[in-house]
mmCIF file of C-alpha atoms in Angstrom:
data_model
loop_
_atom_site.group_PDB
_atom_site.id
_atom_site.type_symbol
_atom_site.label_atom_id
_atom_site.label_comp_id
_atom_site.label_asym_id
_atom_site.label_seq_id
_atom_site.Cartn_x
_atom_site.Cartn_y
_atom_site.Cartn_z
ATOM 1 C CA UNK R 22 14.921 -0.572 -1.859
ATOM 2 C CA UNK R 23 14.120 3.017 -0.850
ATOM 3 C CA UNK R 24 14.595 4.083 2.777
ATOM 4 C CA UNK R 25 11.312 5.695 3.812
ATOM 5 C CA UNK R 26 10.909 7.215 7.258
ATOM 6 C CA UNK R 27 7.654 8.457 8.723
ATOM 7 C CA UNK R 28 7.378 10.421 11.941
ATOM 8 C CA UNK R 29 5.981 10.324 14.455
ATOM 9 C CA UNK R 30 5.062 6.637 14.646
ATOM 10 C CA UNK R 31 1.895 7.514 16.530
ATOM 11 C CA UNK R 32 0.057 10.610 17.555
ATOM 12 C CA UNK R 33 -2.859 11.321 19.891
ATOM 13 C CA UNK R 34 -4.727 14.610 19.484
ATOM 14 C CA UNK R 35 -7.978 16.097 20.697
ATOM 15 C CA UNK R 36 -10.902 16.742 18.412
ATOM 16 C CA UNK R 37 -10.458 20.133 16.798
ATOM 17 C CA UNK R 38 -6.660 20.123 16.986
ATOM 18 C CA UNK R 39 -4.659 20.573 13.817
ATOM 19 C CA UNK R 40 -1.776 18.198 13.263
ATOM 20 C CA UNK R 41 0.916 17.278 10.813
ATOM 21 C CA UNK R 42 3.366 14.495 10.173
ATOM 22 C CA UNK R 43 6.388 13.871 8.018
ATOM 23 C CA UNK R 44 7.553 11.467 5.342
ATOM 24 C CA UNK R 45 11.268 11.417 4.460
ATOM 25 C CA UNK R 46 12.657 9.656 1.394
ATOM 26 C CA UNK R 47 15.794 9.677 -0.773
ATOM 27 C CA UNK R 48 15.796 12.781 -2.950
ATOM 28 C CA UNK R 49 17.741 11.129 -5.765
ATOM 29 C CA UNK R 50 15.833 9.444 -8.598
ATOM 30 C CA UNK R 51 12.483 10.712 -7.350
ATOM 31 C CA UNK R 52 9.403 10.330 -9.533
ATOM 32 C CA UNK R 53 6.256 10.352 -7.399
ATOM 33 C CA UNK R 54 5.038 10.287 -3.810
ATOM 34 C CA UNK R 55 1.771 8.708 -2.721
ATOM 35 C CA UNK R 56 -0.143 9.287 0.528
ATOM 36 C CA UNK R 57 -2.672 6.687 1.693
ATOM 37 C CA UNK R 58 -5.136 6.630 4.561
ATOM 38 C CA UNK R 59 -5.687 3.251 6.219
ATOM 39 C CA UNK R 60 -8.481 2.743 8.697
ATOM 40 C CA UNK R 61 -8.443 -0.266 10.971
ATOM 41 C CA UNK R 62 -10.032 -3.362 9.421
ATOM 42 C CA UNK R 63 -10.212 -1.682 6.021
ATOM 43 C CA UNK R 64 -7.822 -1.353 3.094
ATOM 44 C CA UNK R 65 -5.588 1.615 2.206
ATOM 45 C CA UNK R 66 -7.241 4.436 0.285
ATOM 46 C CA UNK R 67 -5.311 6.942 -1.794
ATOM 47 C CA UNK R 68 -5.264 10.547 -0.628
ATOM 48 C CA UNK R 69 -2.745 12.190 -2.936
ATOM 49 C CA UNK R 70 -0.249 11.436 -5.684
ATOM 50 C CA UNK R 71 2.378 14.150 -5.958
ATOM 51 C CA UNK R 72 5.146 14.511 -8.490
ATOM 52 C CA UNK R 73 6.357 18.131 -8.652
ATOM 53 C CA UNK R 74 8.709 19.870 -6.236
ATOM 54 C CA UNK R 75 6.732 22.459 -4.307
ATOM 55 C CA UNK R 76 3.463 20.731 -5.122
ATOM 56 C CA UNK R 77 0.646 21.231 -2.658
ATOM 57 C CA UNK R 78 -2.567 19.215 -2.745
ATOM 58 C CA UNK R 79 -5.729 19.507 -0.687
ATOM 59 C CA UNK R 80 -8.758 17.322 -0.041
ATOM 60 C CA UNK R 81 -11.167 18.817 2.450
ATOM 61 C CA UNK R 82 -9.336 19.361 5.727
ATOM 62 C CA UNK R 83 -6.298 17.343 4.620
ATOM 63 C CA UNK R 84 -3.441 18.804 2.633
ATOM 64 C CA UNK R 85 0.071 17.765 1.684
ATOM 65 C CA UNK R 86 3.233 19.454 0.498
ATOM 66 C CA UNK R 87 6.226 18.023 -1.323
ATOM 67 C CA UNK R 88 9.920 18.940 -1.336
ATOM 68 C CA UNK R 89 11.743 16.654 -3.754
ATOM 69 C CA UNK R 90 15.092 18.431 -3.440
ATOM 70 C CA UNK R 91 15.429 17.686 0.249
ATOM 71 C CA UNK R 92 13.341 14.520 0.194
ATOM 72 C CA UNK R 93 10.335 15.135 2.424
ATOM 73 C CA UNK R 94 6.588 15.572 2.390
ATOM 74 C CA UNK R 95 4.261 16.902 5.076
ATOM 75 C CA UNK R 96 0.654 15.856 5.612
ATOM 76 C CA UNK R 97 -1.562 18.334 7.459
ATOM 77 C CA UNK R 98 -4.968 17.771 8.997
ATOM 78 C CA UNK R 99 -6.868 20.872 10.030
ATOM 79 C CA UNK R 100 -9.430 20.589 12.815
ATOM 80 C CA UNK R 101 -9.024 16.852 13.411
ATOM 81 C CA UNK R 102 -12.182 14.789 13.824
ATOM 82 C CA UNK R 103 -12.532 11.297 15.368
ATOM 83 C CA UNK R 104 -13.203 9.908 11.884
ATOM 84 C CA UNK R 105 -9.700 11.020 10.885
ATOM 85 C CA UNK R 106 -8.296 8.310 13.165
ATOM 86 C CA UNK R 107 -6.287 6.021 10.910
ATOM 87 C CA UNK R 108 -2.773 5.123 9.845
ATOM 88 C CA UNK R 109 -1.367 7.458 7.229
ATOM 89 C CA UNK R 110 1.139 5.878 4.859
ATOM 90 C CA UNK R 111 3.474 7.520 2.413
ATOM 91 C CA UNK R 112 5.089 5.711 -0.504
ATOM 92 C CA UNK R 113 7.691 7.172 -2.866
ATOM 93 C CA UNK R 114 8.578 5.832 -6.269
ATOM 94 C CA UNK R 115 11.884 6.223 -8.051
ATOM 95 C CA UNK R 116 10.368 6.218 -11.510
ATOM 96 C CA UNK R 117 11.734 4.931 -14.750
ATOM 97 C CA UNK R 118 10.175 1.699 -15.858
ATOM 98 C CA UNK R 119 9.532 0.677 -12.274
ATOM 99 C CA UNK R 120 6.046 1.238 -10.875
ATOM 100 C CA UNK R 121 7.040 0.002 -7.460
ATOM 101 C CA UNK R 122 5.946 1.925 -4.355
ATOM 102 C CA UNK R 123 7.955 1.544 -1.157
ATOM 103 C CA UNK R 124 5.644 2.120 1.786
ATOM 104 C CA UNK R 125 6.731 3.663 5.059
ATOM 105 C CA UNK R 126 5.579 2.134 8.343
ATOM 106 C CA UNK R 127 3.005 4.904 8.721
ATOM 107 C CA UNK R 128 1.846 7.369 11.344
ATOM 108 C CA UNK R 129 -1.016 6.128 13.516
ATOM 109 C CA UNK R 130 -3.311 9.046 14.327
ATOM 110 C CA UNK R 131 -5.876 8.808 17.112
ATOM 111 C CA UNK R 132 -8.301 11.692 17.515
ATOM 112 C CA UNK R 133 -10.031 11.733 20.876
ATOM 113 C CA UNK R 134 -13.538 13.229 21.025
ATOM 114 C CA UNK B 2 -17.718 -0.396 -10.075
ATOM 115 C CA UNK B 3 -17.296 -3.087 -7.432
ATOM 116 C CA UNK B 4 -13.690 -2.181 -6.794
ATOM 117 C CA UNK B 5 -10.884 -4.699 -6.449
ATOM 118 C CA UNK B 6 -12.252 -8.072 -5.400
ATOM 119 C CA UNK B 7 -10.245 -10.581 -3.399
ATOM 120 C CA UNK B 8 -11.107 -14.074 -2.272
ATOM 121 C CA UNK B 9 -11.160 -15.672 0.139
ATOM 122 C CA UNK B 10 -11.336 -12.968 2.820
ATOM 123 C CA UNK B 11 -10.003 -15.332 5.439
ATOM 124 C CA UNK B 12 -8.006 -18.516 5.023
ATOM 125 C CA UNK B 13 -6.841 -20.860 7.753
ATOM 126 C CA UNK B 14 -4.664 -23.749 6.684
ATOM 127 C CA UNK B 15 -2.159 -26.173 8.068
ATOM 128 C CA UNK B 16 1.544 -25.983 7.447
ATOM 129 C CA UNK B 17 2.508 -27.748 4.236
ATOM 130 C CA UNK B 18 -0.787 -27.148 2.458
ATOM 131 C CA UNK B 19 -1.132 -25.223 -0.779
ATOM 132 C CA UNK B 20 -2.874 -21.861 -0.571
ATOM 133 C CA UNK B 21 -4.275 -19.908 -3.514
ATOM 134 C CA UNK B 22 -5.360 -16.296 -3.183
ATOM 135 C CA UNK B 23 -7.421 -14.682 -5.912
ATOM 136 C CA UNK B 24 -7.835 -11.158 -7.191
ATOM 137 C CA UNK B 25 -10.058 -9.424 -9.719
ATOM 138 C CA UNK B 26 -8.802 -5.915 -10.537
ATOM 139 C CA UNK B 27 -10.982 -2.977 -11.454
ATOM 140 C CA UNK B 28 -12.117 -3.240 -15.059
ATOM 141 C CA UNK B 29 -9.908 -1.171 -17.342
ATOM 142 C CA UNK B 30 -6.950 -1.118 -14.983
ATOM 143 C CA UNK B 31 -3.808 -2.502 -16.561
ATOM 144 C CA UNK B 32 -1.436 -2.798 -13.609
ATOM 145 C CA UNK B 33 -1.917 -5.186 -10.712
ATOM 146 C CA UNK B 34 0.075 -5.416 -7.486
ATOM 147 C CA UNK B 35 0.293 -8.062 -4.742
ATOM 148 C CA UNK B 36 1.294 -6.819 -1.267
ATOM 149 C CA UNK B 37 1.825 -8.507 2.073
ATOM 150 C CA UNK B 38 1.171 -6.750 5.387
ATOM 151 C CA UNK B 39 2.952 -7.915 8.553
ATOM 152 C CA UNK B 40 3.647 -6.222 11.851
ATOM 153 C CA UNK B 41 7.390 -6.578 11.397
ATOM 154 C CA UNK B 42 7.785 -5.433 7.798
ATOM 155 C CA UNK B 43 4.715 -3.290 7.186
ATOM 156 C CA UNK B 44 3.214 -3.230 3.705
ATOM 157 C CA UNK B 45 5.643 -4.744 1.217
ATOM 158 C CA UNK B 46 5.279 -5.330 -2.503
ATOM 159 C CA UNK B 47 5.607 -8.950 -3.603
ATOM 160 C CA UNK B 48 5.083 -8.698 -7.358
ATOM 161 C CA UNK B 49 3.377 -6.514 -9.933
ATOM 162 C CA UNK B 50 2.025 -7.047 -13.415
ATOM 163 C CA UNK B 51 1.518 -4.635 -16.279
ATOM 164 C CA UNK B 52 -0.773 -5.730 -19.118
ATOM 165 C CA UNK B 53 -0.792 -9.236 -17.575
ATOM 166 C CA UNK B 54 3.010 -9.525 -17.734
ATOM 167 C CA UNK B 55 5.032 -9.868 -14.514
ATOM 168 C CA UNK B 56 7.360 -6.859 -14.361
ATOM 169 C CA UNK B 57 9.055 -7.077 -10.956
ATOM 170 C CA UNK B 58 8.928 -10.127 -8.708
ATOM 171 C CA UNK B 59 11.926 -9.190 -6.576
ATOM 172 C CA UNK B 60 9.702 -8.986 -3.507
ATOM 173 C CA UNK B 61 8.556 -12.598 -3.720
ATOM 174 C CA UNK B 62 10.125 -14.134 -0.609
ATOM 175 C CA UNK B 63 11.109 -17.510 -2.028
ATOM 176 C CA UNK B 64 10.286 -20.190 -4.533
ATOM 177 C CA UNK B 65 7.300 -21.313 -2.505
ATOM 178 C CA UNK B 66 5.501 -18.193 -3.759
ATOM 179 C CA UNK B 67 4.252 -17.855 -7.316
ATOM 180 C CA UNK B 68 1.830 -15.495 -9.043
ATOM 181 C CA UNK B 69 0.027 -15.564 -12.345
ATOM 182 C CA UNK B 70 -2.199 -13.257 -14.330
ATOM 183 C CA UNK B 71 -3.749 -15.287 -17.145
ATOM 184 C CA UNK B 72 -5.971 -12.406 -18.300
ATOM 185 C CA UNK B 73 -6.760 -8.799 -17.533
ATOM 186 C CA UNK B 74 -9.461 -9.623 -15.012
ATOM 187 C CA UNK B 75 -7.860 -12.296 -12.837
ATOM 188 C CA UNK B 76 -4.710 -12.972 -10.873
ATOM 189 C CA UNK B 77 -3.636 -15.601 -8.368
ATOM 190 C CA UNK B 78 -0.970 -15.739 -5.690
ATOM 191 C CA UNK B 79 -0.046 -19.272 -4.686
ATOM 192 C CA UNK B 80 1.977 -20.485 -1.726
ATOM 193 C CA UNK B 81 3.124 -24.104 -1.856
ATOM 194 C CA UNK B 82 3.945 -25.397 0.690
ATOM 195 C CA UNK B 83 2.691 -22.891 3.218
ATOM 196 C CA UNK B 84 4.543 -22.184 6.476
ATOM 197 C CA UNK B 85 3.454 -20.440 9.703
ATOM 198 C CA UNK B 86 5.664 -17.434 8.877
ATOM 199 C CA UNK B 87 3.512 -16.830 5.796
ATOM 200 C CA UNK B 88 0.671 -15.748 8.082
ATOM 201 C CA UNK B 89 -0.192 -12.180 7.084
ATOM 202 C CA UNK B 90 -2.769 -10.070 5.286
ATOM 203 C CA UNK B 91 -2.309 -10.188 1.523
ATOM 204 C CA UNK B 92 -3.610 -7.240 -0.494
ATOM 205 C CA UNK B 93 -4.157 -6.929 -4.195
ATOM 206 C CA UNK B 94 -4.233 -3.474 -5.784
ATOM 207 C CA UNK B 95 -4.762 -2.200 -9.299
ATOM 208 C CA UNK B 96 -4.204 1.031 -11.152
ATOM 209 C CA UNK B 97 -4.964 2.558 -14.511
ATOM 210 C CA UNK B 98 -2.226 3.768 -16.763
ATOM 211 C CA UNK B 99 1.460 3.111 -16.645
ATOM 212 C CA UNK B 100 4.018 4.329 -14.181
ATOM 213 C CA UNK B 101 3.684 5.395 -10.568
ATOM 214 C CA UNK B 102 1.824 8.629 -11.225
ATOM 215 C CA UNK B 103 -1.544 6.978 -10.644
ATOM 216 C CA UNK B 104 -3.159 6.069 -7.359
ATOM 217 C CA UNK B 105 -3.565 2.417 -6.507
ATOM 218 C CA UNK B 106 -6.905 0.930 -5.513
ATOM 219 C CA UNK B 107 -6.652 -1.763 -2.872
ATOM 220 C CA UNK B 108 -8.868 -4.766 -2.369
ATOM 221 C CA UNK B 109 -10.155 -5.769 1.074
ATOM 222 C CA UNK B 110 -7.302 -8.209 1.631
ATOM 223 C CA UNK B 111 -7.063 -11.893 2.493
ATOM 224 C CA UNK B 112 -6.082 -12.724 6.050
ATOM 225 C CA UNK B 113 -4.017 -15.907 5.921
ATOM 226 C CA UNK B 114 -3.304 -17.971 9.005
ATOM 227 C CA UNK B 115 -1.011 -20.975 8.697
ATOM 228 C CA UNK B 116 -0.984 -23.235 11.750
#
């Protein structure tokens, strides 16, 4: 079982603020890292799947970077909006024949208007 | 596409009863995952299938839990007998392709309450 740490556990920001949070995972046997956005009363939705060290992906105001050598990924949200309020989950995979994702506990983001 | 379909959306049952949760993956997806969400443990994988074959069931908590995938468009997760500690939201997810390089699509979940 992979040890996945996400920080902070929760975050409150004002509309328009930019923010970021961290996902830490074991750097050995890394294959892929997933980021998911989970709104209350809904189901998780994929944001990014990243596999390469140094990879950077962007979707609108949200972007993510990946460092597989040191075992971390950052998620950035530029100009936060109230609709960005959600729990953001990361999930690494150690590859091979195993498709298993180990989800972190998530960062709960609340954007105040 | 309708996305991943789960039924029922809510299930309330008494301790000792059998519970069956159902999932229809997205057409064309060949991997299916069952997850359980609790406050204590977060989102944890119970079992996953690839091409209808169970690959890893190490997350299934105990023998009371079983899962089947008789064909590419249907899977069940059964709990017999159910216990109050089984109360949780159970998600089904599917993905195309093989390996973890593909995003997973989650269903709406089944909220199970065992009294």
